[in-house]
CSV table of C-alpha atoms in Angstrom, one decimal:
chain,number,residue,atom,x,y,z
A,1,MET,CA,-36.3,-3.1,-11.5
A,2,SER,CA,-34.4,-2.4,-13.7
A,3,ASP,CA,-31.5,-4.5,-14.9
A,4,ASP,CA,-28.2,-2.5,-15.3
A,5,PRO,CA,-25.5,-4.1,-16.0
A,6,LYS,CA,-23.0,-2.3,-14.0
A,7,THR,CA,-24.9,-2.3,-11.5
A,8,LEU,CA,-27.2,-4.5,-10.1
A,9,VAL,CA,-29.6,-7.7,-11.7
A,10,SER,CA,-32.8,-9.8,-11.6
A,11,THR,CA,-32.4,-13.1,-11.7
A,12,ASP,CA,-34.7,-13.4,-14.6
A,13,TRP,CA,-31.8,-11.0,-16.2
A,14,LEU,CA,-29.4,-14.1,-15.5
A,15,VAL,CA,-31.5,-17.2,-16.3
A,16,GLN,CA,-32.0,-15.4,-19.4
A,17,HIS,CA,-27.8,-14.6,-19.7
A,18,LEU,CA,-26.8,-17.4,-18.1
A,19,LYS,CA,-24.5,-19.0,-21.4
A,20,ASP,CA,-23.8,-15.1,-23.6
A,21,PRO,CA,-20.1,-16.2,-23.7
A,22,ASP,CA,-18.6,-13.4,-22.4
A,23,LEU,CA,-21.0,-13.6,-18.9
A,24,ARG,CA,-18.4,-14.2,-16.5
A,25,ILE,CA,-19.8,-15.4,-12.7
A,26,LEU,CA,-18.0,-14.4,-9.0
A,27,ASP,CA,-19.5,-16.4,-6.0
A,28,ALA,CA,-18.3,-13.6,-3.1
A,29,SER,CA,-19.4,-15.6,-0.6
A,30,TRP,CA,-17.9,-14.0,3.5
A,31,TYR,CA,-18.8,-14.1,6.9
A,32,LEU,CA,-18.0,-13.0,10.5
A,33,PRO,CA,-16.3,-15.6,12.3
A,34,GLU,CA,-19.4,-16.1,14.4
A,35,ALA,CA,-22.1,-16.7,11.9
A,36,GLY,CA,-21.1,-19.5,12.2
A,37,ARG,CA,-20.3,-20.5,7.9
A,38,ASN,CA,-18.5,-21.5,5.9
A,39,ALA,CA,-18.3,-20.3,2.8
A,40,ARG,CA,-15.5,-22.1,0.3
A,41,GLN,CA,-17.2,-24.8,1.9
A,42,GLU,CA,-20.7,-23.6,0.6
A,43,TYR,CA,-19.4,-22.4,-3.3
A,44,GLU,CA,-18.0,-25.8,-3.3
A,45,ALA,CA,-21.7,-27.9,-2.0
A,46,ALA,CA,-23.8,-26.0,-4.5
A,47,HIS,CA,-23.4,-22.6,-6.6
A,48,ILE,CA,-24.6,-21.1,-9.9
A,49,ARG,CA,-23.8,-23.1,-13.0
A,50,GLY,CA,-20.3,-21.9,-14.6
A,51,ALA,CA,-19.5,-19.3,-10.7
A,52,ARG,CA,-16.1,-19.1,-9.9
A,53,PHE,CA,-15.1,-18.5,-6.2
A,54,PHE,CA,-13.6,-14.2,-5.4
A,55,ASP,CA,-12.0,-15.5,-1.9
A,56,ILE,CA,-12.0,-11.5,-0.2
A,57,ASP,CA,-9.9,-12.4,2.9
A,58,GLU,CA,-7.0,-14.1,-0.5
A,59,ILE,CA,-7.9,-11.8,-2.5
A,60,SER,CA,-6.5,-8.2,-1.0
A,61,ASP,CA,-3.6,-6.5,0.7
A,62,SER,CA,-1.6,-8.8,2.5
A,63,ARG,CA,1.0,-6.3,4.1
A,64,SER,CA,-1.9,-5.0,5.5
A,65,ASP,CA,-2.8,-5.8,9.1
A,66,LEU,CA,-5.9,-4.5,8.1
A,67,PRO,CA,-8.5,-7.3,7.6
A,68,HIS,CA,-9.3,-7.9,2.9
A,69,MET,CA,-7.7,-4.5,2.0
A,70,ALA,CA,-8.3,-3.8,-1.2
A,71,PRO,CA,-5.2,-6.1,-3.5
A,72,PRO,CA,-2.1,-4.6,-5.0
A,73,ILE,CA,-2.5,-4.2,-9.2
A,74,GLU,CA,-0.3,-6.5,-9.8
A,75,LYS,CA,-2.1,-9.1,-7.1
A,76,PHE,CA,-5.8,-8.4,-8.7
A,77,MET,CA,-4.9,-8.8,-11.8
A,78,SER,CA,-3.3,-12.3,-11.4
A,79,ARG,CA,-5.9,-13.2,-9.0
A,80,MET,CA,-8.6,-12.4,-11.9
A,81,ARG,CA,-5.9,-14.1,-15.1
A,82,ALA,CA,-5.8,-17.7,-12.4
A,83,MET,CA,-9.8,-17.4,-12.7
A,84,GLY,CA,-10.4,-16.5,-16.7
A,85,VAL,CA,-12.1,-12.7,-15.9
A,86,GLY,CA,-10.8,-10.5,-18.6
A,87,ASP,CA,-11.6,-7.5,-20.6
A,88,GLY,CA,-14.3,-8.4,-22.5
A,89,HIS,CA,-16.3,-9.7,-19.9
A,90,GLN,CA,-20.2,-8.7,-18.8
A,91,ILE,CA,-19.6,-9.4,-15.0
A,92,VAL,CA,-22.2,-10.8,-12.7
A,93,VAL,CA,-21.6,-10.9,-8.9
A,94,TYR,CA,-23.6,-12.5,-5.5
A,95,ASP,CA,-23.1,-13.7,-2.8
A,96,GLY,CA,-24.7,-16.7,0.2
A,97,ALA,CA,-26.4,-13.8,2.3
A,98,GLY,CA,-28.6,-12.6,-0.6
A,99,LEU,CA,-26.6,-8.9,-0.6
A,100,LEU,CA,-24.1,-9.4,1.9
A,101,SER,CA,-20.4,-8.8,0.5
A,102,ALA,CA,-21.3,-8.7,-3.2
A,103,ALA,CA,-21.2,-5.0,-3.4
A,104,ARG,CA,-17.9,-4.5,-1.9
A,105,VAL,CA,-16.7,-7.3,-5.1
A,106,TRP,CA,-18.8,-5.0,-6.8
A,107,TRP,CA,-16.7,-1.7,-5.5
A,108,LEU,CA,-13.4,-3.0,-6.1
A,109,PHE,CA,-13.7,-4.0,-9.7
A,110,LYS,CA,-15.4,-0.5,-9.9
A,111,LEU,CA,-11.3,0.3,-8.1
A,112,MET,CA,-10.5,-1.4,-11.2
A,113,GLY,CA,-11.8,0.4,-13.6
A,114,GLN,CA,-13.4,-2.1,-14.5
A,115,GLU,CA,-17.2,-0.8,-15.9
A,116,ASN,CA,-19.3,-3.8,-17.5
A,117,ILE,CA,-20.5,-5.5,-13.0
A,118,ALA,CA,-23.2,-6.2,-11.7
A,119,VAL,CA,-24.2,-7.9,-8.6
A,120,LEU,CA,-27.1,-10.5,-8.6
A,121,ASP,CA,-30.5,-8.9,-7.0
A,122,GLY,CA,-31.5,-11.3,-3.9
A,123,GLY,CA,-28.0,-13.4,-4.6
A,124,LEU,CA,-27.7,-17.2,-4.5
A,125,PRO,CA,-30.7,-16.9,-1.0
A,126,LYS,CA,-33.1,-16.1,-4.2
A,127,TRP,CA,-31.9,-17.7,-7.0
A,128,GLN,CA,-32.8,-21.3,-4.8
A,129,ALA,CA,-35.9,-20.0,-3.6
A,130,GLU,CA,-37.0,-19.8,-7.4
A,131,GLY,CA,-36.0,-22.9,-8.1
A,132,HIS,CA,-33.1,-22.5,-10.7
A,133,GLU,CA,-30.1,-25.3,-11.0
A,134,THR,CA,-26.5,-24.6,-8.8
A,135,GLU,CA,-24.2,-27.1,-9.0
A,136,ASP,CA,-21.7,-28.2,-7.6
A,137,MET,CA,-18.2,-29.2,-10.6
A,138,PRO,CA,-14.9,-26.3,-10.9
A,139,PRO,CA,-15.8,-23.8,-14.1
A,140,VAL,CA,-13.2,-24.5,-16.6
A,141,ILE,CA,-10.6,-21.7,-16.6
A,142,ARG,CA,-9.1,-20.1,-20.2
A,143,ASP,CA,-6.6,-17.2,-19.2
A,144,ARG,CA,-8.0,-14.0,-19.8
A,145,HIS,CA,-5.7,-10.9,-19.5
A,146,MET,CA,-7.4,-7.6,-17.8
A,147,THR,CA,-6.6,-4.1,-17.8
A,148,VAL,CA,-6.4,-2.2,-15.0
A,149,ARG,CA,-7.0,1.6,-14.7
A,150,PHE,CA,-6.8,2.6,-10.4
A,151,GLN,CA,-9.3,4.9,-9.8
A,152,ASN,CA,-8.3,7.0,-6.7
A,153,HIS,CA,-10.6,8.3,-6.4
A,154,LEU,CA,-13.5,5.5,-5.2
A,155,VAL,CA,-11.4,5.2,-2.6
A,156,ARG,CA,-9.9,6.6,0.8
A,157,ASP,CA,-7.5,6.1,3.6
A,158,VAL,CA,-7.9,7.6,7.2
A,159,THR,CA,-6.1,10.6,6.8
A,160,GLN,CA,-8.5,11.1,3.9
A,161,VAL,CA,-12.0,10.4,6.7
A,162,SER,CA,-10.4,12.5,9.0
A,163,ALA,CA,-10.8,15.6,6.9
A,164,ALA,CA,-13.5,15.5,5.7
A,165,SER,CA,-15.0,15.0,9.6
A,166,LYS,CA,-13.6,17.9,10.5
A,167,LEU,CA,-13.6,20.3,7.2
A,168,LYS,CA,-17.5,18.9,6.8
A,169,ASP,CA,-16.7,19.4,3.0
A,170,HIS,CA,-18.2,15.7,2.8
A,171,VAL,CA,-20.5,13.4,4.5
A,172,VAL,CA,-19.6,10.3,6.0
A,173,VAL,CA,-22.2,7.4,6.2
A,174,ASP,CA,-21.9,4.0,8.6
A,175,ALA,CA,-23.3,1.2,7.5
A,176,ARG,CA,-23.0,-0.8,10.1
A,177,ALA,CA,-25.9,-1.2,12.7
A,178,ALA,CA,-27.2,1.7,15.2
A,179,ASN,CA,-26.9,0.5,18.1
A,180,ARG,CA,-23.0,0.2,16.5
A,181,PHE,CA,-23.2,3.6,15.6
A,182,ARG,CA,-23.9,4.9,18.9
A,183,GLY,CA,-21.4,3.6,20.9
A,184,ASP,CA,-24.4,0.8,22.5
A,185,ALA,CA,-22.8,-2.6,21.5
A,186,PRO,CA,-19.1,-3.9,21.1
A,187,GLU,CA,-17.4,-4.3,18.3
A,188,PRO,CA,-16.6,-7.5,17.1
A,189,ARG,CA,-13.8,-7.4,16.7
A,190,GLU,CA,-11.4,-7.2,20.1
A,191,GLY,CA,-9.6,-3.7,21.1
A,192,LEU,CA,-11.7,-1.0,19.2
A,193,ARG,CA,-13.4,1.6,20.9
A,194,SER,CA,-17.5,2.5,20.5
A,195,GLY,CA,-19.3,4.7,18.8
A,196,HIS,CA,-18.9,6.8,15.5
A,197,ILE,CA,-16.2,8.7,13.1
A,198,PRO,CA,-18.1,12.7,14.4
A,199,GLY,CA,-20.0,13.6,11.8
A,200,ALA,CA,-20.7,10.7,10.1
A,201,ARG,CA,-24.6,9.7,9.6
A,202,SER,CA,-25.9,5.6,10.4
A,203,VAL,CA,-27.5,4.5,7.6
A,204,PRO,CA,-27.3,0.4,8.5
A,205,PHE,CA,-27.4,-1.5,5.3
A,206,SER,CA,-30.3,-3.2,6.1
A,207,THR,CA,-32.5,-0.2,5.9
A,208,LEU,CA,-31.3,-0.1,2.0
A,209,LEU,CA,-32.7,-4.1,1.2
A,210,HIS,CA,-35.7,-5.4,1.1
A,211,GLU,CA,-37.3,-8.2,3.4
A,212,ASP,CA,-35.4,-11.0,1.2
A,213,LYS,CA,-31.7,-9.0,0.4
A,214,THR,CA,-32.7,-7.3,-2.7
A,215,MET,CA,-32.4,-4.0,-2.5
A,216,LYS,CA,-35.2,-1.4,-2.5
A,217,SER,CA,-35.2,0.8,-5.3
A,218,PRO,CA,-33.8,4.0,-6.3
A,219,GLU,CA,-36.8,6.1,-5.0
A,220,GLU,CA,-37.1,4.5,-1.6
A,221,CYS,CA,-32.9,4.6,-1.1
A,222,ARG,CA,-32.8,8.0,-1.4
A,223,THR,CA,-35.6,8.4,1.0
A,224,VAL,CA,-33.5,6.1,3.4
A,225,PHE,CA,-30.5,8.6,3.1
A,226,GLU,CA,-32.6,11.8,3.4
A,227,ALA,CA,-34.3,10.2,6.4
A,228,ALA,CA,-30.8,10.3,7.8
A,229,GLY,CA,-29.7,13.4,8.1
A,230,VAL,CA,-27.2,12.6,5.0
A,231,ASP,CA,-26.8,15.5,2.3
A,232,LEU,CA,-27.2,14.4,-0.5
A,233,SER,CA,-25.5,17.9,-2.6
A,234,LYS,CA,-22.3,16.9,-1.4
A,235,PRO,CA,-19.5,13.5,-1.8
A,236,ILE,CA,-19.9,10.8,0.0
A,237,ILE,CA,-17.8,8.8,2.0
A,238,THR,CA,-19.4,4.9,2.8
A,239,SER,CA,-17.5,3.5,5.8
A,240,CYS,CA,-18.8,0.6,8.1
A,241,GLY,CA,-17.1,-2.2,9.8
A,242,SER,CA,-14.1,-3.5,7.9
A,243,GLY,CA,-15.2,-1.9,4.1
A,244,VAL,CA,-17.8,-4.6,3.4
A,245,THR,CA,-20.4,-3.9,3.9
A,246,ALA,CA,-20.3,-0.3,3.4
A,247,ALA,CA,-20.1,-1.1,-0.2
A,248,ILE,CA,-23.6,-1.7,-0.3
A,249,LEU,CA,-24.1,2.3,0.2
A,250,THR,CA,-22.3,2.5,-2.3
A,251,LEU,CA,-23.9,0.7,-4.9
A,252,ALA,CA,-27.5,2.5,-3.4
A,253,LEU,CA,-26.0,5.5,-4.4
A,254,GLU,CA,-25.1,4.7,-7.9
A,255,ARG,CA,-28.3,3.6,-8.7
A,256,MET,CA,-29.6,6.4,-7.3
A,257,GLY,CA,-27.1,8.6,-9.4
A,258,HIS,CA,-25.4,10.6,-7.1
A,259,HIS,CA,-21.7,9.3,-8.0
A,260,ARG,CA,-19.7,11.4,-6.1
A,261,TRP,CA,-18.7,8.4,-3.5
A,262,SER,CA,-15.8,6.9,-2.0
A,263,LEU,CA,-15.2,4.5,-0.2
A,264,TYR,CA,-13.2,4.5,3.6
A,265,ASP,CA,-11.5,0.9,3.2
A,266,GLY,CA,-9.8,0.5,6.8
A,267,SER,CA,-13.6,1.7,8.2
A,268,TRP,CA,-14.3,0.5,11.5
A,269,ALA,CA,-10.7,-2.0,12.3
A,270,GLU,CA,-8.6,1.4,10.9
A,271,TRP,CA,-10.4,3.9,13.1
A,272,GLY,CA,-11.5,2.4,16.3
A,273,MET,CA,-8.0,1.6,16.5
A,274,PHE,CA,-6.5,4.3,15.6
A,275,PRO,CA,-5.2,6.1,18.9
A,276,THR,CA,-4.7,9.2,16.8
A,277,VAL,CA,-8.4,10.3,16.0
A,278,PRO,CA,-11.3,11.3,18.2
A,279,VAL,CA,-15.6,9.0,18.1
A,280,ALA,CA,-18.2,10.2,18.6
A,281,THR,CA,-21.8,8.1,20.9
A,282,GLY,CA,-25.0,8.9,20.9
A,283,GLU,CA,-27.5,9.6,17.9
A,284,ALA,CA,-25.8,10.7,15.0
């Protein structure tokens, strides 16, 4: 793969840059409850040297009933200061599943106007499989200010997605598994209807990844989107269960050179419980 410190970097790239003074590494591991994994405990047991733990559920909008919605600017800035992450840093974010939740944090930094952030391709599993070192020591933190310029166009709410679904001026692309998209499988969160946003296309995030959880090439990803009937000439809104894996689609689009994208932060956790918006079932 070609390393790009604004989207995706390889384990080889990280080995070469591990001692750079302005590198900051984030462990953004996150799992659904049924995975039976504790991301923070795993981080405390073993993480890439110098990595800080980015808690997706805590660094969120605590005023919202929806899971891990994007935090207010002030909260994001204060958490980053406390983590010693700020202006002038090159950030690399990874997770313990290979590529699951790290892309969400990549998107969140983009939303806050930060450009120099990349996802570690293959994440911690690939890093460890290749025999690279981990540690269990917390990093030494020094405060660092971060200048935030919120990018409104990179996020969408239920009203905007509803309008896009009706007007068909955007393509909504759903990253959930195909059986959840069709409405054949129950949602992992209670109280949600089954199905998908009318007019949406199904691109399960796993179809953009190799078996080792590294991302397919931009050309291969383009083929996947096109095979799913996604009109790449239109702006795209990515969606999923709760706004985490949608960001994997967003990362793939950015690497493909498709920059007219936004992410539906509430995703199915919001749409599936909203009584006034329609739900479609079956194939797209």
